[in-house]
Every structure is written in structure tokens, then in C-alpha cells.
XYZ file of C-alpha atoms in Angstrom:
405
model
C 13.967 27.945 62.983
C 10.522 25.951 63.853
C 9.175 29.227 63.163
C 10.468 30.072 59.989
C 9.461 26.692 58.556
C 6.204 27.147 59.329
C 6.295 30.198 57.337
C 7.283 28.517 54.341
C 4.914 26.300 54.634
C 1.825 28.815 54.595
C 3.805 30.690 51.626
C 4.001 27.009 50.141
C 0.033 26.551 50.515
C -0.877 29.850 48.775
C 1.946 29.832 46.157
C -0.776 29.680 43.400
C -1.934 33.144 44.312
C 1.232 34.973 43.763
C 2.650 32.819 40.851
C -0.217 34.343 39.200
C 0.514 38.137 39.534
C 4.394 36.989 38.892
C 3.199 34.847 35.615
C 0.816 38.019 34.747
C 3.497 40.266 35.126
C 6.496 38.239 33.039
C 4.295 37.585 29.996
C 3.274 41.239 29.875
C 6.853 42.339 30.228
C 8.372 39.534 27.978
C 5.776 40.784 25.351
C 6.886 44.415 25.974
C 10.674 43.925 24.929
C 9.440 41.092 21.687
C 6.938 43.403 20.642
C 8.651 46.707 21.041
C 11.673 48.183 18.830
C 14.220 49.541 20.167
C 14.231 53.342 20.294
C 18.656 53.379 19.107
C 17.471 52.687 15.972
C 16.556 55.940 14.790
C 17.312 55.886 11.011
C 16.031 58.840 8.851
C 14.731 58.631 5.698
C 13.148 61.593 3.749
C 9.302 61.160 2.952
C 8.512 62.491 -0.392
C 5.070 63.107 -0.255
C 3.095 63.774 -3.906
C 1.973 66.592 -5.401
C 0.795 68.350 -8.573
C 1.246 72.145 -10.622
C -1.477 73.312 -12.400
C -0.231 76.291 -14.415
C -2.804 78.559 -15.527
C -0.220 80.922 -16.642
C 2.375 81.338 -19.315
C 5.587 78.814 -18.751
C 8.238 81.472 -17.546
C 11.687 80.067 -16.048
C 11.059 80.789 -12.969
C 7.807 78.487 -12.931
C 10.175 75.447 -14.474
C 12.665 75.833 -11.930
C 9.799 76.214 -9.096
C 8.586 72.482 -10.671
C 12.395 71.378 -10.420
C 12.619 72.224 -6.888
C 9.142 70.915 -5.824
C 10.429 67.601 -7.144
C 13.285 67.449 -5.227
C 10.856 67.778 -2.511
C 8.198 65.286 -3.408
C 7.046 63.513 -6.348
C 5.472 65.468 -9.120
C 2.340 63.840 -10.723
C 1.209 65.278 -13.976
C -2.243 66.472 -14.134
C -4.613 67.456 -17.202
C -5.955 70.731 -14.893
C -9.819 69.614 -15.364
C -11.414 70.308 -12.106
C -12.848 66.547 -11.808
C -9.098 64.981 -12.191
C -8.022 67.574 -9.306
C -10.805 66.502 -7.244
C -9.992 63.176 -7.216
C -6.540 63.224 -6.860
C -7.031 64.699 -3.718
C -9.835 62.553 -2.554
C -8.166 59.119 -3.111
C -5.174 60.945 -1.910
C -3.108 60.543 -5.020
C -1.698 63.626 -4.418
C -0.996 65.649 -1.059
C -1.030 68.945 -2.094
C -2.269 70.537 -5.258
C -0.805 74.319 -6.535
C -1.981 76.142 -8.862
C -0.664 79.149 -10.353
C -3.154 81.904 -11.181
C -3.380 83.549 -14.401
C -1.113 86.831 -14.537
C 1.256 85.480 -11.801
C 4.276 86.082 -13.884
C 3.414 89.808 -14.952
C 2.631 90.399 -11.603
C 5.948 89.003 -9.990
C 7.868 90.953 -13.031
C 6.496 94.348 -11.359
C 7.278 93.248 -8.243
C 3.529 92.297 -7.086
C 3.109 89.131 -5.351
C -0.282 87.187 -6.074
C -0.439 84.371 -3.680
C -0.594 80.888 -4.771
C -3.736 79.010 -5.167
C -3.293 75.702 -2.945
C -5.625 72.540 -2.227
C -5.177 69.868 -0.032
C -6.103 66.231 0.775
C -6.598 64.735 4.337
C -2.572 64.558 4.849
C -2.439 67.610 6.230
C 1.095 67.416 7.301
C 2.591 66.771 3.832
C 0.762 69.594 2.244
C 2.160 72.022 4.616
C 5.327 70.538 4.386
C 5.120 71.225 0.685
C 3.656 74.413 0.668
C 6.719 75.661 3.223
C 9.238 74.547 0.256
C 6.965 76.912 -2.477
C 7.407 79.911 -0.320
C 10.964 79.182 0.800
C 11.176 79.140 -3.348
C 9.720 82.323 -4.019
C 10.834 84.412 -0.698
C 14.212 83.277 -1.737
C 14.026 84.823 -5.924
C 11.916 87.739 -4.547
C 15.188 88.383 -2.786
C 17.567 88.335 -5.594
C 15.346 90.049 -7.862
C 15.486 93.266 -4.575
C 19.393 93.040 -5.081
C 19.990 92.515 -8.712
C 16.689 94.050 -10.333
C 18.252 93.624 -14.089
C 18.735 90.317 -13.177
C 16.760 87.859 -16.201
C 14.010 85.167 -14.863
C 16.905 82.723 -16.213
C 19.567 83.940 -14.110
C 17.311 84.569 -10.868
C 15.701 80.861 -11.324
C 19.229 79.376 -11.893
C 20.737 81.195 -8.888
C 17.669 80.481 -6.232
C 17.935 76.292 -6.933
C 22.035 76.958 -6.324
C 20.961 78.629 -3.221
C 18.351 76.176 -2.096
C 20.555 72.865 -3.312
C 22.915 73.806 -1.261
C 23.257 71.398 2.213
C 24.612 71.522 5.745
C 26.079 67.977 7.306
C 24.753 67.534 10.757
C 26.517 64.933 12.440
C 24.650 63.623 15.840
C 26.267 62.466 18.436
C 24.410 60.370 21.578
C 25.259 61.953 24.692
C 26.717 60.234 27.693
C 23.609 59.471 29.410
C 21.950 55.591 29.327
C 20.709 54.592 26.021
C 17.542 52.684 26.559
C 14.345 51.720 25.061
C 11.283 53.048 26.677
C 10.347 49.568 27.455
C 12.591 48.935 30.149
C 11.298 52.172 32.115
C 8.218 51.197 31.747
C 9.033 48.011 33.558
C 10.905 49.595 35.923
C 8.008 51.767 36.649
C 5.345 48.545 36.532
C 7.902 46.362 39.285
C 7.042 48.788 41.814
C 3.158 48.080 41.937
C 4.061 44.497 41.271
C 6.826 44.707 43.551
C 4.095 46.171 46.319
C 1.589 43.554 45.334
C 3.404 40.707 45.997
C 5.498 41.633 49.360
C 1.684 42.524 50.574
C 0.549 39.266 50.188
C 3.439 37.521 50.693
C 3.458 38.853 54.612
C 0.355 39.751 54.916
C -1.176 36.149 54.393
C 1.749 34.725 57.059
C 1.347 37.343 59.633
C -2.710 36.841 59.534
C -2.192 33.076 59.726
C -0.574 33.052 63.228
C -3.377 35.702 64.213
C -5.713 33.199 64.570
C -6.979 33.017 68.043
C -6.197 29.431 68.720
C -3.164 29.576 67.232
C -2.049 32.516 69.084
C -3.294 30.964 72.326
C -0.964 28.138 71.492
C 2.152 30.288 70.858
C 1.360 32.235 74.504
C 1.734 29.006 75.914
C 5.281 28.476 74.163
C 8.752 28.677 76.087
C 9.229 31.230 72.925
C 8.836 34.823 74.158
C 6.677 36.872 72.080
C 9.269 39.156 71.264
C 11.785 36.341 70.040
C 8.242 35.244 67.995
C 7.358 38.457 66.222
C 10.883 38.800 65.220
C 11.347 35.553 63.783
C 7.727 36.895 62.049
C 9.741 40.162 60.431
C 12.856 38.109 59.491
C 10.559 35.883 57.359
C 9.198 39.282 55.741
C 12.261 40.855 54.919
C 13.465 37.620 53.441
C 10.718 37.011 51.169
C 10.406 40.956 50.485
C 14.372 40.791 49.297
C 13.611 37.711 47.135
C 10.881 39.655 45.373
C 12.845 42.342 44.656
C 15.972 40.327 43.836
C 13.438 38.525 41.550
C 11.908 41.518 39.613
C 15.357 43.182 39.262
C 17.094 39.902 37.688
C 13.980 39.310 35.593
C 14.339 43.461 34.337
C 17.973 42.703 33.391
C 17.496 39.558 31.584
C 14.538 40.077 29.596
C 15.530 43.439 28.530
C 19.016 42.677 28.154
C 19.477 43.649 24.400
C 17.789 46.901 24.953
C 19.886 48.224 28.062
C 23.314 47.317 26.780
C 24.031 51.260 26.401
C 22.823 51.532 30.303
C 25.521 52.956 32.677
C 25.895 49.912 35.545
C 25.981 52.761 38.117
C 22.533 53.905 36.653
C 21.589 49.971 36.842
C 22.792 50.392 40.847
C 20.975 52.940 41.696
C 17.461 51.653 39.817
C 18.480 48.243 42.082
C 18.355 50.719 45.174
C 15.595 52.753 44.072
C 13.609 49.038 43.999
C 15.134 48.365 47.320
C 13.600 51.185 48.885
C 10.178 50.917 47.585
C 10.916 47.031 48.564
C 11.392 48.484 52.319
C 7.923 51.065 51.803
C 6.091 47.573 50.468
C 7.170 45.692 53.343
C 6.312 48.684 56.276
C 2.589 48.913 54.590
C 2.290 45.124 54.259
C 3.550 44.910 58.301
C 0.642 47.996 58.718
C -2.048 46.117 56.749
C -1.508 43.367 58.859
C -1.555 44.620 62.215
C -5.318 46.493 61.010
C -7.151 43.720 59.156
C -9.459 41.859 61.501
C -10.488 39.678 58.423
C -8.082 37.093 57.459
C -9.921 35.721 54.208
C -8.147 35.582 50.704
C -10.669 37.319 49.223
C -9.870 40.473 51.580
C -6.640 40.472 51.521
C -6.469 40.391 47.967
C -8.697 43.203 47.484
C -6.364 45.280 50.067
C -3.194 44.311 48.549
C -4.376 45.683 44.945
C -6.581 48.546 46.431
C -3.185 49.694 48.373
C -1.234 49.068 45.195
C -3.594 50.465 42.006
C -4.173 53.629 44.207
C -0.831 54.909 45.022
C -0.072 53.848 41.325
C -2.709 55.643 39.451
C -1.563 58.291 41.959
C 1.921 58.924 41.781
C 2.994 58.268 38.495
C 3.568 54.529 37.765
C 1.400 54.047 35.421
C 0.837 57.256 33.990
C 4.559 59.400 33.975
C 4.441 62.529 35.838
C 4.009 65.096 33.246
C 0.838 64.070 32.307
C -0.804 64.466 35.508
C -1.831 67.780 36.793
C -0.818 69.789 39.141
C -3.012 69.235 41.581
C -2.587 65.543 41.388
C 1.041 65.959 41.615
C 0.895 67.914 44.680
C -1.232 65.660 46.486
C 0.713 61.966 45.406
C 3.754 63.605 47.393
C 2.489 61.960 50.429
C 2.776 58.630 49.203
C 5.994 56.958 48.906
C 5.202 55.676 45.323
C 5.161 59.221 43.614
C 9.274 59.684 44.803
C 9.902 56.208 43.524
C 8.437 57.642 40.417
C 10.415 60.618 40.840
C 13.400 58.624 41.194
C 13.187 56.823 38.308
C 12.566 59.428 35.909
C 15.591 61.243 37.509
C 17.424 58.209 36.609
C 17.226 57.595 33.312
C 17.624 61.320 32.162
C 20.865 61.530 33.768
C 23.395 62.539 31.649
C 26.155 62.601 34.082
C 27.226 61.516 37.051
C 28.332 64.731 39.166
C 27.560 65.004 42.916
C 25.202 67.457 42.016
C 23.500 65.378 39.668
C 22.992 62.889 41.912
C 21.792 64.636 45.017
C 18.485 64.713 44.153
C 18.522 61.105 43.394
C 19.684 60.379 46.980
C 16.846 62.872 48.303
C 13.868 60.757 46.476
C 15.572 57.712 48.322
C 15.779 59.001 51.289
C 12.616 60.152 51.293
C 10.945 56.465 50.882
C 13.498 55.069 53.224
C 11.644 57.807 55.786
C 8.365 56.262 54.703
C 9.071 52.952 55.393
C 10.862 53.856 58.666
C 7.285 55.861 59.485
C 4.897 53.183 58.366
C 7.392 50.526 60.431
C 7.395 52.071 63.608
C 3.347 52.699 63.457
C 2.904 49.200 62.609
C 5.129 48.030 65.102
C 3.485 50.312 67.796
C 0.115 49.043 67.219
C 1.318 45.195 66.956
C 2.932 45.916 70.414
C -0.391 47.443 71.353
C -2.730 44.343 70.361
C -0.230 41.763 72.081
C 0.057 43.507 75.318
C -3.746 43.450 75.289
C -3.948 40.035 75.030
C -0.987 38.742 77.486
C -2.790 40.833 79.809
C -5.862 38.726 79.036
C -3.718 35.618 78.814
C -2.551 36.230 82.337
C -6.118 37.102 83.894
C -7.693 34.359 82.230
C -5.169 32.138 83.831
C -5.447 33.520 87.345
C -9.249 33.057 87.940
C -8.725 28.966 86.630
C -6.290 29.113 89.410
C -8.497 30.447 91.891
């Protein structure tokens, strides 16, 4: 117990230094879900971009009832033709898209020759092409009735291509049974594991290179405590403070975000709490390692390790950039870190869409996986903390032998 107090004491003295990665963290995050809209929302509403005929040809029907579909389209803007007023309409972007028919178009069309359109557009490239698809979809569609009713007048083919092209389909869409989040929030969920790895780093690191100062660890040697019952009592303060870290970045997930996950499965919400919990395990096995190799016990240092440890396997494995971005070479190599199946994990996560046994097996493999890293990372730690105190009891008990002599 004597121990474990003294361990909250030295957590106590350098609180400052992780209150500010925790502080850095929340007001990014808090900005994230104020700042962000929520993806759910996902009304449409038809753009009607503007545009402009020029007919240098006779007015025929079937150029009236192209205008009267283009407007259903867009917004027509009536233009003089002079070559200056089409130059800047485009320019100051007044209109998208500028057509022109050619002179002869509608003798052409009447013999069944097809002169291409004349077509200009501004820097909304998008919007003109849009356009331009409707003014084909026009004229494919009356070059077809005019192949299967040839006697058919410009009146009846123009009247009968707008009945074909008003008419509508109602598509109805339906969300699927799969967790209906914002982005945000897997972002986060993605950003608490370098945080996550940050903080459990420092958190043991700084305690663990406290007590291997040489006087103090004289002094413990010289304890009724064994040094077995010592270095546990060590661990139990790191997995305590390691589960209050990830307690606190999982609460501070759900509450921040809490209007944006309310379509979240809870079983999804379970397994992103044990996805956490296994990186939490990873974080903990590297801070144990890190602290068993660092000779140097300054802040400064262990800083520096904590985020070198934590920025690389991040930039590495997909926290902050996602997976499919990366190549494939990257990709292949960030499988031997346990951040990349974290990654993995989460990603598998939030696209499922049910929650089969087969769905979930690969879920359980990513796990798995990390638990296997941290079980790895554990034991070498462990192995070369057993290593450096046998040393020095060894030394201890020489050292102790000649004063008797």
C-alpha cells in the first residue's frame, strides 16, 4: 500500500505534463463535434445551374421545346447573341454553360443529319457538363422517335420527347442496419489511440524511472519487501492508471459525441470499448519496455520517447491517415505494429452492417492480434527487468560481503 502511495505521489508531482496532452486532446475533440455537422443530415436539393441559347437558326418546335426542357434543368438567361455579351457571361460566370445552335441545324436534323451543338463554358466545369448531358439526352431521345415514326411532325416529336423526359421514378432510401455516425466520432476513436499511447507512456514510464534511481533502489534492496512483491506492486500501479486512461478517453468519446452516435449499435460501442482496451494493454507492454531500456530518466527524454513511440506507429498504421490512402507498401510494413490492427479494427467496426458470427470474426482476429502484442512486448520487458535486478542483487550481495570481511 506504502508503495502505491508513493506512486501517486510522483503521478501527483508531474500531473501538469499529462493534463496538457488530455486538455490538448478535449478541446480538439470538443471542437470536432461543435464544428462538424452531422453526416444523417443528408437533404437533397437540386442545383439549377444557369445557362443561355443562342439560336442562330430558324425557331422550329423542336428548338422551343429543347429551351423548355433546358429550363427545367437550370435557369435560362436571355442573351442578345453579340459575341462581347457571351464573353462575359461566361467570365463573371453569369452563366455556366452557353449553346448555341448553328445555322442549318434544323434542315439538317429534318434529313436525318446530326450537326453537333456549338457549346462554351465558364470555370464551373461541372455544371456545364451537367447541362450539356440534359441537351443530348434531349436530342438522342427525338432522334429516336423521329427512327420509329418518320411522318411524325416537329410538333408531335417535341411534344412526345418532354412527356418522355418529364416523366419521374420515386426512389425511396432506406439507412441500413449498420451504426449511423458522423465521421467525427471515428476520427476520435482513431486519435484516442495515439493519445491513449501517449499518456499510459508517461504515466508509467515517469513512475517506473523514479524508483530506478540508484539510491533509491539501494534503499528498497534494503527493505523487508521482496523485490518481486515490489515490482508487482510497480505493474498494479500501471494497469490502474492505464485502465483510468482508457476509461477516461472512452467516457469522454461518448459524452462529447453523444448527439452524433445516437444511431450507434451499443454492441458496436462494446466492442470499440474493447478495441481501446487492447491497444490500452499494447500502450502499457511498450510503456513497461521503454522503461526497462531508458538509462536517462529526464522529462525532456521521456517525452520525446513517449511521442516518438506514439507519432510513428500513428503516421504508420493508419491513425491519422485511414488505410486506403496509404500504399501498399506502407500497409504491408505497419502490420508489425500493433497500432495498424487497432486501425484495422476500427474501420471493421463501423462498416458493420450486421452482426453475424462471420461478421465478427475478423473483428475478434484484429483483437487478438494486439492482445498477442502486448503479451510479446510484456514478457520481453519483463525478461529484461528480471535481467537488470538480478544484476544488481548480485552486486547488492557482493558489495555487502567484502564490508563484512
Amino acid at each position: 500500500m506504502g508503495v502505491f502511495k508513493t506512486c501517486m505521489k510522483i503521478v501527483k508531482c508531474h500531473r501538469i505534463n499529462f493534463l496538457v496532452y488530455l486538455l490538448l486532446f478535449l478541446s480538439l475533440c470538443t471542437g470536432m463535434a461543435f464544428l462538424t455537422k452531422n453526416p444523417a443530415e443528408t437533404d437533397f436539393e437540386q442545383e439549377r445551374p444557369a445557362f443561355a441559347v443562342v439560336n442562330r437558326d430558324r425557331e422550329t418546335p423542336l428548338v422551343r421545346g429543347f429551351e423548355t426542357y433546358l429550363d427545367e434543368k437550370g435557369t435560362l438567361l436571355k442573351l442578345s447573341g453579340q459575341e462581347k455579351e457571351l464573353e462575359d457571361a461566361l467570365f463573371y460566370q453569369e452563366a455556366a454553360c452557353i449553346l448555341l445552335i448553328p445555322e442549318g441545324f434544323s434542315d439538317s436534323w429534318e434529313r436525318g443529319e446530326q450537326i453537333p451543338l456549338e457549346t462554351a463554358r465558364s470555370q464551373d466545369v461541372a455544371a456545364a457538363a451537367y447541362l450539356e448531358g440534359a441537351a443530348e439526352q434531349y436530342w438522342s431521345q427525338a432522334a429516336a422517335l423521329r427512327a420509329l415514326a418518320p411522318e411524325s411532325s416537329q410538333e408531335e416529336i417535341a411534344g412526345k420527347t418532354l412527356e418522355i423526359l418529364s416523366q419521374e421514378t420515386l426512389v425511396e432510401t432506406v439507412k441500413d442496419s449498420g451504426p449511423q455516425v458522423s465521421e467525427t466520432y471515428e476520427a476520435y476513436v482513431r486519435l484516442e489511440g495515439y493519445t491513449m499511447m501517449v499518456l499510459v507512456i508517461l504515466l508509467v514510464c515517469q513512475v517506473q524511472l523514479t524508483f530506478q534511481r540508484p539510491e533509491i533502489r539501494m534503499r528498497n534492496q534494503m527493505s523487508p519487501l521482496p523485490s518481486a512483491g515490489f515490482t508487482g506492486r510497480l505493474m498494479l500501479h500501471g494497469a490502474v492508471m492505464s485502465l483510468g486512461v482508457w476509461a477516461l478517453l472512452t467516457l469522454m468519446g461518448l459524452v462529447i459525441f453523444h448527439g452524433q452516435i445516437q444511431g450507434l449499435d451499443p454492441r458496436a460501442v462494446l466492442l470499440l470499448a474493447a478495441a481501446g482496451f487492447c491497444l490500452m494493454l499494447v500502450s502499457l507492454a511498450v510503456a513497461e519496455l521503454v522503461a526497462a531500456l531508458t538509462k536517462n530518466r529526464s522529462g525532456d527524454t521521456l517525452d520525446m520517447a513517449a511521442n516518438f513511440i506514439s507519432l510513428g506507429m500513428g503516421f504508420l498504421s493508419g491513425i491519422f491517415v485511414p488505410l486506403e490512402l496509404l500504399g501498399e507498401g506502407i500497409r504491408t510494413a505497419a502490420q508489425v505494429t500493433p497500432t495498424y490492427w487497432y486501425a484495422r479494427g476500427v474501420e471493421e467496426i463501423f462498416a458493420l452492417t450486421s452482426f453475424e458470427q462471420s461478421h465478427l470474426w475478423p473483428i475478434f482476429g484484429y483483437l487478438g492480434i494486439m492482445a498477442a502484442f502486448a503479451a510479446a512486448l510484456g514478457a520481453v520487458a519483463f525478461l529484461i527487468a528480471k535481467t537488470k535486478s538480478s544484476g544488481e542483487e548480485s552486486y547488492a550481495q557482493v558489495s555487502t560481503e567484502r564490508r563484512r570481511v
